Amino acid sequence: MEHVRASDTICIFDVDGTLTKSRNIISPETKAFLQALQKKVHVGLVGGSDLVKIAEQMDGMEREFDYLFSENGLVAFKQGNQIHEASLLKFLGEEASQNFINHALRYLSEVRLPCKRGNFIEFRKGMFNVSPIGRSCSQAERDAFVEYDRVHKVREKMIDNFRQHFSDLGLVFSIGGQISVDVFPKGWDKTYCLKQLQEDGFKVIHFFGDKTAPGGNDHEIFEDPRTIGHTVTSPADTVLQVSRLFP
């Protein structure tokens, strides 16, 4: 008997560390699993990265999902069509935006690391993404930074500094992915996407993410009373947990 898809239930997935290894492309196995899952429940993605980066990692299947929330939902798509866009620049204004960028660059100029590369600040639609090592690093350099940051708390110290200097702007500072910090207006975390899902009638919203501890960029949506939060440790663990929920 053909399975009838639940109309009021959706599974929302983080990308990095949840559906893919960080900044890697989704595996054929995980891709096939999500396609099968979508016959049982609605499926959506919510990532801090922009659409281009998410599309690279999803290997062409990003438009297949019922919902795609890039930049935490500030740029949102439903069944492949864009339905929403918000602007950090409009929220902050040019002067405050430049003040933050200049301060962050000064701070980064005094941080000594085993290596530094390029692309230290990305100004996205809904957030600043600040990386001490620089997003142009290689995978090996990225992995080495993860270990260095675990010991030396580079990003935690950077967040403490930003909070001291920009407490009046209504911004949130959150550890994002492996090498960066996300900076965005309060309420513009991954919970931003939930308003759209509630408007569309979803009553059961499962969220799966790997950075669910306080300070991680999955924490707010994981803890939100509108979601059923699940902490995962890898794409394989995600598949395992979802398979148990929706056999």
mmCIF file of C-alpha atoms in Angstrom:
data_model
loop_
_atom_site.group_PDB
_atom_site.id
_atom_site.type_symbol
_atom_site.label_atom_id
_atom_site.label_comp_id
_atom_site.label_asym_id
_atom_site.label_seq_id
_atom_site.Cartn_x
_atom_site.Cartn_y
_atom_site.Cartn_z
ATOM 1 C CA MET A 1 0.000 0.000 0.000
ATOM 2 C CA GLU A 2 1.374 3.408 -0.941
ATOM 3 C CA HIS A 3 2.376 5.605 1.976
ATOM 4 C CA VAL A 4 0.286 8.775 2.393
ATOM 5 C CA ARG A 5 2.450 11.776 3.212
ATOM 6 C CA ALA A 6 1.652 13.454 6.539
ATOM 7 C CA SER A 7 0.341 16.917 5.703
ATOM 8 C CA ASP A 8 1.074 18.561 9.062
ATOM 9 C CA THR A 9 4.556 17.133 9.732
ATOM 10 C CA ILE A 10 7.921 18.362 8.491
ATOM 11 C CA CYS A 11 11.548 17.459 9.134
ATOM 12 C CA ILE A 12 13.936 20.406 8.987
ATOM 13 C CA PHE A 13 17.643 19.686 8.667
ATOM 14 C CA ASP A 14 20.775 21.689 9.289
ATOM 15 C CA VAL A 15 23.316 21.121 6.491
ATOM 16 C CA ASP A 16 26.944 21.107 7.735
ATOM 17 C CA GLY A 17 27.612 18.161 10.041
ATOM 18 C CA THR A 18 24.004 16.978 9.739
ATOM 19 C CA LEU A 19 23.390 16.067 6.091
ATOM 20 C CA THR A 20 26.989 16.475 4.907
ATOM 21 C CA LYS A 21 30.426 16.527 6.396
ATOM 22 C CA SER A 22 31.363 20.175 6.907
ATOM 23 C CA ARG A 23 31.516 21.974 3.519
ATOM 24 C CA ASN A 24 31.429 18.614 1.694
ATOM 25 C CA ILE A 25 28.952 17.359 -0.888
ATOM 26 C CA ILE A 26 26.024 15.197 0.180
ATOM 27 C CA SER A 27 26.603 11.473 -0.292
ATOM 28 C CA PRO A 28 24.472 9.482 -2.768
ATOM 29 C CA GLU A 29 23.166 7.416 0.156
ATOM 30 C CA THR A 30 21.977 10.460 2.130
ATOM 31 C CA LYS A 31 20.485 11.977 -1.013
ATOM 32 C CA ALA A 32 18.484 8.806 -1.727
ATOM 33 C CA PHE A 33 17.375 8.658 1.913
ATOM 34 C CA LEU A 34 15.992 12.222 1.806
ATOM 35 C CA GLN A 35 14.163 11.557 -1.449
ATOM 36 C CA ALA A 36 12.497 8.526 0.155
ATOM 37 C CA LEU A 37 11.714 10.480 3.325
ATOM 38 C CA GLN A 38 9.949 13.152 1.319
ATOM 39 C CA LYS A 39 7.327 10.579 0.349
ATOM 40 C CA LYS A 40 6.447 10.214 4.054
ATOM 41 C CA VAL A 41 6.741 13.778 5.427
ATOM 42 C CA HIS A 42 7.605 17.250 4.202
ATOM 43 C CA VAL A 43 11.336 18.004 4.179
ATOM 44 C CA GLY A 44 13.214 21.276 4.475
ATOM 45 C CA LEU A 45 16.750 22.575 4.909
ATOM 46 C CA VAL A 46 17.832 25.482 7.090
ATOM 47 C CA GLY A 47 21.452 26.624 6.849
ATOM 48 C CA GLY A 48 23.458 29.676 7.767
ATOM 49 C CA SER A 49 25.223 29.650 4.392
ATOM 50 C CA ASP A 50 23.953 31.401 1.296
ATOM 51 C CA LEU A 51 22.115 29.609 -1.504
ATOM 52 C CA VAL A 52 25.240 29.119 -3.631
ATOM 53 C CA LYS A 53 27.091 27.237 -0.888
ATOM 54 C CA ILE A 54 24.071 25.129 0.058
ATOM 55 C CA ALA A 55 23.476 24.272 -3.607
ATOM 56 C CA GLU A 56 27.087 23.112 -3.945
ATOM 57 C CA GLN A 57 26.711 20.809 -0.959
ATOM 58 C CA MET A 58 23.308 19.466 -2.027
ATOM 59 C CA ASP A 59 24.700 18.508 -5.439
ATOM 60 C CA GLY A 60 21.761 19.782 -7.443
ATOM 61 C CA MET A 61 18.904 18.497 -5.287
ATOM 62 C CA GLU A 62 18.340 21.719 -3.311
ATOM 63 C CA ARG A 63 15.284 22.651 -5.385
ATOM 64 C CA GLU A 64 13.685 19.251 -4.750
ATOM 65 C CA PHE A 65 12.938 20.025 -1.103
ATOM 66 C CA ASP A 66 9.598 21.416 0.013
ATOM 67 C CA TYR A 67 11.458 24.277 1.719
ATOM 68 C CA LEU A 68 14.961 25.670 1.519
ATOM 69 C CA PHE A 69 15.878 28.287 4.102
ATOM 70 C CA SER A 70 19.284 29.754 3.267
ATOM 71 C CA GLU A 71 20.941 32.277 5.600
ATOM 72 C CA ASN A 72 18.721 30.984 8.450
ATOM 73 C CA GLY A 73 15.588 31.625 6.397
ATOM 74 C CA LEU A 74 16.336 35.250 5.547
ATOM 75 C CA VAL A 75 16.334 34.049 1.932
ATOM 76 C CA ALA A 76 13.609 31.391 1.699
ATOM 77 C CA PHE A 77 12.331 29.102 -1.046
ATOM 78 C CA LYS A 78 9.190 26.974 -1.219
ATOM 79 C CA GLN A 79 9.067 24.222 -3.835
ATOM 80 C CA GLY A 80 11.913 25.914 -5.667
ATOM 81 C CA ASN A 81 10.399 29.410 -5.746
ATOM 82 C CA GLN A 82 11.698 32.295 -3.638
ATOM 83 C CA ILE A 83 9.113 33.451 -1.103
ATOM 84 C CA HIS A 84 11.036 35.762 1.235
ATOM 85 C CA GLU A 85 14.139 37.919 1.556
ATOM 86 C CA ALA A 86 15.350 40.167 4.392
ATOM 87 C CA SER A 87 18.364 42.478 4.563
ATOM 88 C CA LEU A 88 20.928 42.921 7.324
ATOM 89 C CA LEU A 89 22.116 46.147 5.676
ATOM 90 C CA LYS A 90 18.610 47.590 5.874
ATOM 91 C CA PHE A 91 18.378 46.532 9.531
ATOM 92 C CA LEU A 92 21.725 48.021 10.633
ATOM 93 C CA GLY A 93 22.311 50.828 8.167
ATOM 94 C CA GLU A 94 25.600 51.660 6.449
ATOM 95 C CA GLU A 95 27.334 53.386 9.371
ATOM 96 C CA ALA A 96 26.754 50.622 11.923
ATOM 97 C CA SER A 97 27.644 47.966 9.336
ATOM 98 C CA GLN A 98 30.963 49.652 8.593
ATOM 99 C CA ASN A 99 31.672 50.157 12.287
ATOM 100 C CA PHE A 100 31.306 46.434 12.885
ATOM 101 C CA ILE A 101 33.346 45.414 9.831
ATOM 102 C CA ASN A 102 36.188 47.806 10.722
ATOM 103 C CA HIS A 103 36.265 46.604 14.324
ATOM 104 C CA ALA A 104 36.232 42.933 13.295
ATOM 105 C CA LEU A 105 39.091 43.460 10.837
ATOM 106 C CA ARG A 106 41.146 45.270 13.492
ATOM 107 C CA TYR A 107 40.504 42.452 15.944
ATOM 108 C CA LEU A 108 41.438 39.761 13.425
ATOM 109 C CA SER A 109 44.640 41.615 12.509
ATOM 110 C CA GLU A 110 45.920 41.021 16.046
ATOM 111 C CA VAL A 111 44.980 37.319 16.269
ATOM 112 C CA ARG A 112 47.949 35.012 15.745
ATOM 113 C CA LEU A 113 47.125 31.564 14.336
ATOM 114 C CA PRO A 114 49.169 28.701 12.863
ATOM 115 C CA CYS A 115 48.007 29.977 9.460
ATOM 116 C CA LYS A 116 45.708 32.594 7.940
ATOM 117 C CA ARG A 117 44.237 32.712 4.452
ATOM 118 C CA GLY A 118 41.673 35.004 2.786
ATOM 119 C CA ASN A 119 37.976 35.888 2.931
ATOM 120 C CA PHE A 120 37.745 36.756 6.628
ATOM 121 C CA ILE A 121 34.335 38.462 6.534
ATOM 122 C CA GLU A 122 31.368 37.584 4.345
ATOM 123 C CA PHE A 123 28.561 40.146 4.289
ATOM 124 C CA ARG A 124 25.526 38.002 3.560
ATOM 125 C CA LYS A 125 21.888 39.033 3.194
ATOM 126 C CA GLY A 126 21.078 38.155 6.787
ATOM 127 C CA MET A 127 24.370 38.012 8.659
ATOM 128 C CA PHE A 128 28.064 38.718 8.890
ATOM 129 C CA ASN A 129 30.131 35.529 8.816
ATOM 130 C CA VAL A 130 33.514 36.185 10.443
ATOM 131 C CA SER A 131 36.303 33.615 10.134
ATOM 132 C CA PRO A 132 39.615 34.048 11.997
ATOM 133 C CA ILE A 133 41.480 31.707 9.622
ATOM 134 C CA GLY A 134 39.629 32.891 6.498
ATOM 135 C CA ARG A 135 37.152 30.899 4.426
ATOM 136 C CA SER A 136 39.720 30.423 1.649
ATOM 137 C CA CYS A 137 41.595 27.850 3.745
ATOM 138 C CA SER A 138 42.068 24.307 2.467
ATOM 139 C CA GLN A 139 40.300 21.333 4.022
ATOM 140 C CA ALA A 140 43.502 20.318 5.828
ATOM 141 C CA GLU A 141 43.946 23.857 7.189
ATOM 142 C CA ARG A 142 40.287 23.891 8.229
ATOM 143 C CA ASP A 143 40.713 20.617 10.127
ATOM 144 C CA ALA A 144 43.842 21.927 11.838
ATOM 145 C CA PHE A 145 42.029 25.108 12.892
ATOM 146 C CA VAL A 146 39.211 23.043 14.429
ATOM 147 C CA GLU A 147 41.743 21.360 16.731
ATOM 148 C CA TYR A 148 43.533 24.634 17.486
ATOM 149 C CA ASP A 149 40.253 26.400 18.272
ATOM 150 C CA ARG A 150 39.164 23.565 20.558
ATOM 151 C CA VAL A 151 42.228 24.214 22.730
ATOM 152 C CA HIS A 152 42.656 27.999 22.409
ATOM 153 C CA LYS A 153 38.980 29.069 22.165
ATOM 154 C CA VAL A 154 39.742 31.562 19.395
ATOM 155 C CA ARG A 155 36.123 32.019 18.367
ATOM 156 C CA GLU A 156 34.793 32.156 21.938
ATOM 157 C CA LYS A 157 37.222 34.981 22.750
ATOM 158 C CA MET A 158 36.241 36.800 19.568
ATOM 159 C CA ILE A 159 32.555 36.553 20.488
ATOM 160 C CA ASP A 160 33.287 37.949 23.972
ATOM 161 C CA ASN A 161 35.013 40.923 22.366
ATOM 162 C CA PHE A 162 32.159 41.568 19.912
ATOM 163 C CA ARG A 163 29.574 41.416 22.710
ATOM 164 C CA GLN A 164 31.517 43.991 24.722
ATOM 165 C CA HIS A 165 31.658 46.449 21.838
ATOM 166 C CA PHE A 166 28.292 45.950 20.114
ATOM 167 C CA SER A 167 25.818 45.162 22.883
ATOM 168 C CA ASP A 168 23.605 48.070 21.797
ATOM 169 C CA LEU A 169 22.929 46.914 18.221
ATOM 170 C CA GLY A 170 20.550 44.040 19.012
ATOM 171 C CA LEU A 171 22.932 41.485 17.517
ATOM 172 C CA VAL A 172 23.532 37.832 18.375
ATOM 173 C CA PHE A 173 26.989 36.239 18.081
ATOM 174 C CA SER A 174 27.011 32.498 17.476
ATOM 175 C CA ILE A 175 29.676 29.904 16.653
ATOM 176 C CA GLY A 176 28.918 28.786 13.097
ATOM 177 C CA GLY A 177 30.227 25.638 11.455
ATOM 178 C CA GLN A 178 33.902 24.790 11.966
ATOM 179 C CA ILE A 179 35.807 28.011 11.341
ATOM 180 C CA SER A 180 33.559 31.037 11.788
ATOM 181 C CA VAL A 181 31.190 33.127 13.887
ATOM 182 C CA ASP A 182 27.745 34.198 12.691
ATOM 183 C CA VAL A 183 26.580 37.719 13.580
ATOM 184 C CA PHE A 184 22.912 38.554 13.041
ATOM 185 C CA PRO A 185 20.004 40.508 14.575
ATOM 186 C CA LYS A 186 18.254 38.939 17.558
ATOM 187 C CA GLY A 187 15.548 36.604 16.272
ATOM 188 C CA TRP A 188 17.320 36.148 12.931
ATOM 189 C CA ASP A 189 18.732 32.769 13.966
ATOM 190 C CA LYS A 190 17.322 29.516 12.563
ATOM 191 C CA THR A 191 14.048 30.068 14.435
ATOM 192 C CA TYR A 192 13.323 32.724 11.792
ATOM 193 C CA CYS A 193 12.092 29.985 9.436
ATOM 194 C CA LEU A 194 9.481 28.705 11.904
ATOM 195 C CA LYS A 195 7.076 31.595 11.272
ATOM 196 C CA GLN A 196 6.738 30.509 7.634
ATOM 197 C CA LEU A 197 6.173 26.875 8.605
ATOM 198 C CA GLN A 198 3.508 27.805 11.144
ATOM 199 C CA GLU A 199 1.760 30.005 8.594
ATOM 200 C CA ASP A 200 1.717 27.016 6.238
ATOM 201 C CA GLY A 201 -0.049 24.860 8.824
ATOM 202 C CA PHE A 202 2.665 22.542 10.135
ATOM 203 C CA LYS A 203 1.891 21.312 13.645
ATOM 204 C CA VAL A 204 4.779 18.841 14.082
ATOM 205 C CA ILE A 205 8.212 20.270 13.252
ATOM 206 C CA HIS A 206 11.221 18.005 13.802
ATOM 207 C CA PHE A 207 14.618 19.714 13.698
ATOM 208 C CA PHE A 208 17.922 17.860 13.288
ATOM 209 C CA GLY A 209 21.264 19.575 13.904
ATOM 210 C CA ASP A 210 24.757 18.980 15.268
ATOM 211 C CA LYS A 211 25.491 22.378 16.895
ATOM 212 C CA THR A 212 22.631 22.284 19.408
ATOM 213 C CA ALA A 213 24.571 23.150 22.585
ATOM 214 C CA PRO A 214 24.415 26.749 23.908
ATOM 215 C CA GLY A 215 26.527 28.967 21.652
ATOM 216 C CA GLY A 216 26.033 26.726 18.615
ATOM 217 C CA ASN A 217 24.037 28.011 15.655
ATOM 218 C CA ASP A 218 21.452 25.210 15.987
ATOM 219 C CA HIS A 219 20.737 25.874 19.669
ATOM 220 C CA GLU A 220 17.866 28.357 19.375
ATOM 221 C CA ILE A 221 15.773 26.295 16.949
ATOM 222 C CA PHE A 222 16.628 23.084 18.838
ATOM 223 C CA GLU A 223 15.335 24.608 22.095
ATOM 224 C CA ASP A 224 12.329 26.389 20.574
ATOM 225 C CA PRO A 225 8.986 25.107 21.930
ATOM 226 C CA ARG A 226 7.623 24.965 18.379
ATOM 227 C CA THR A 227 10.087 22.226 17.410
ATOM 228 C CA ILE A 228 10.991 18.705 18.466
ATOM 229 C CA GLY A 229 14.780 18.974 18.578
ATOM 230 C CA HIS A 230 17.202 16.157 17.772
ATOM 231 C CA THR A 231 20.976 16.328 18.249
ATOM 232 C CA VAL A 232 22.986 14.382 15.669
ATOM 233 C CA THR A 233 26.692 13.658 15.399
ATOM 234 C CA SER A 234 27.093 12.953 11.668
ATOM 235 C CA PRO A 235 25.094 12.395 8.470
ATOM 236 C CA ALA A 236 25.014 8.664 9.247
ATOM 237 C CA ASP A 237 23.586 9.394 12.699
ATOM 238 C CA THR A 238 20.967 11.666 11.115
ATOM 239 C CA VAL A 239 19.836 8.875 8.802
ATOM 240 C CA LEU A 240 19.710 6.443 11.722
ATOM 241 C CA GLN A 241 17.641 8.728 13.957
ATOM 242 C CA VAL A 242 15.196 9.710 11.214
ATOM 243 C CA SER A 243 14.785 6.057 10.169
ATOM 244 C CA ARG A 244 13.685 5.195 13.681
ATOM 245 C CA LEU A 245 11.135 8.019 13.707
ATOM 246 C CA PHE A 246 9.771 7.306 10.231
ATOM 247 C CA PRO A 247 10.409 3.632 9.438
#
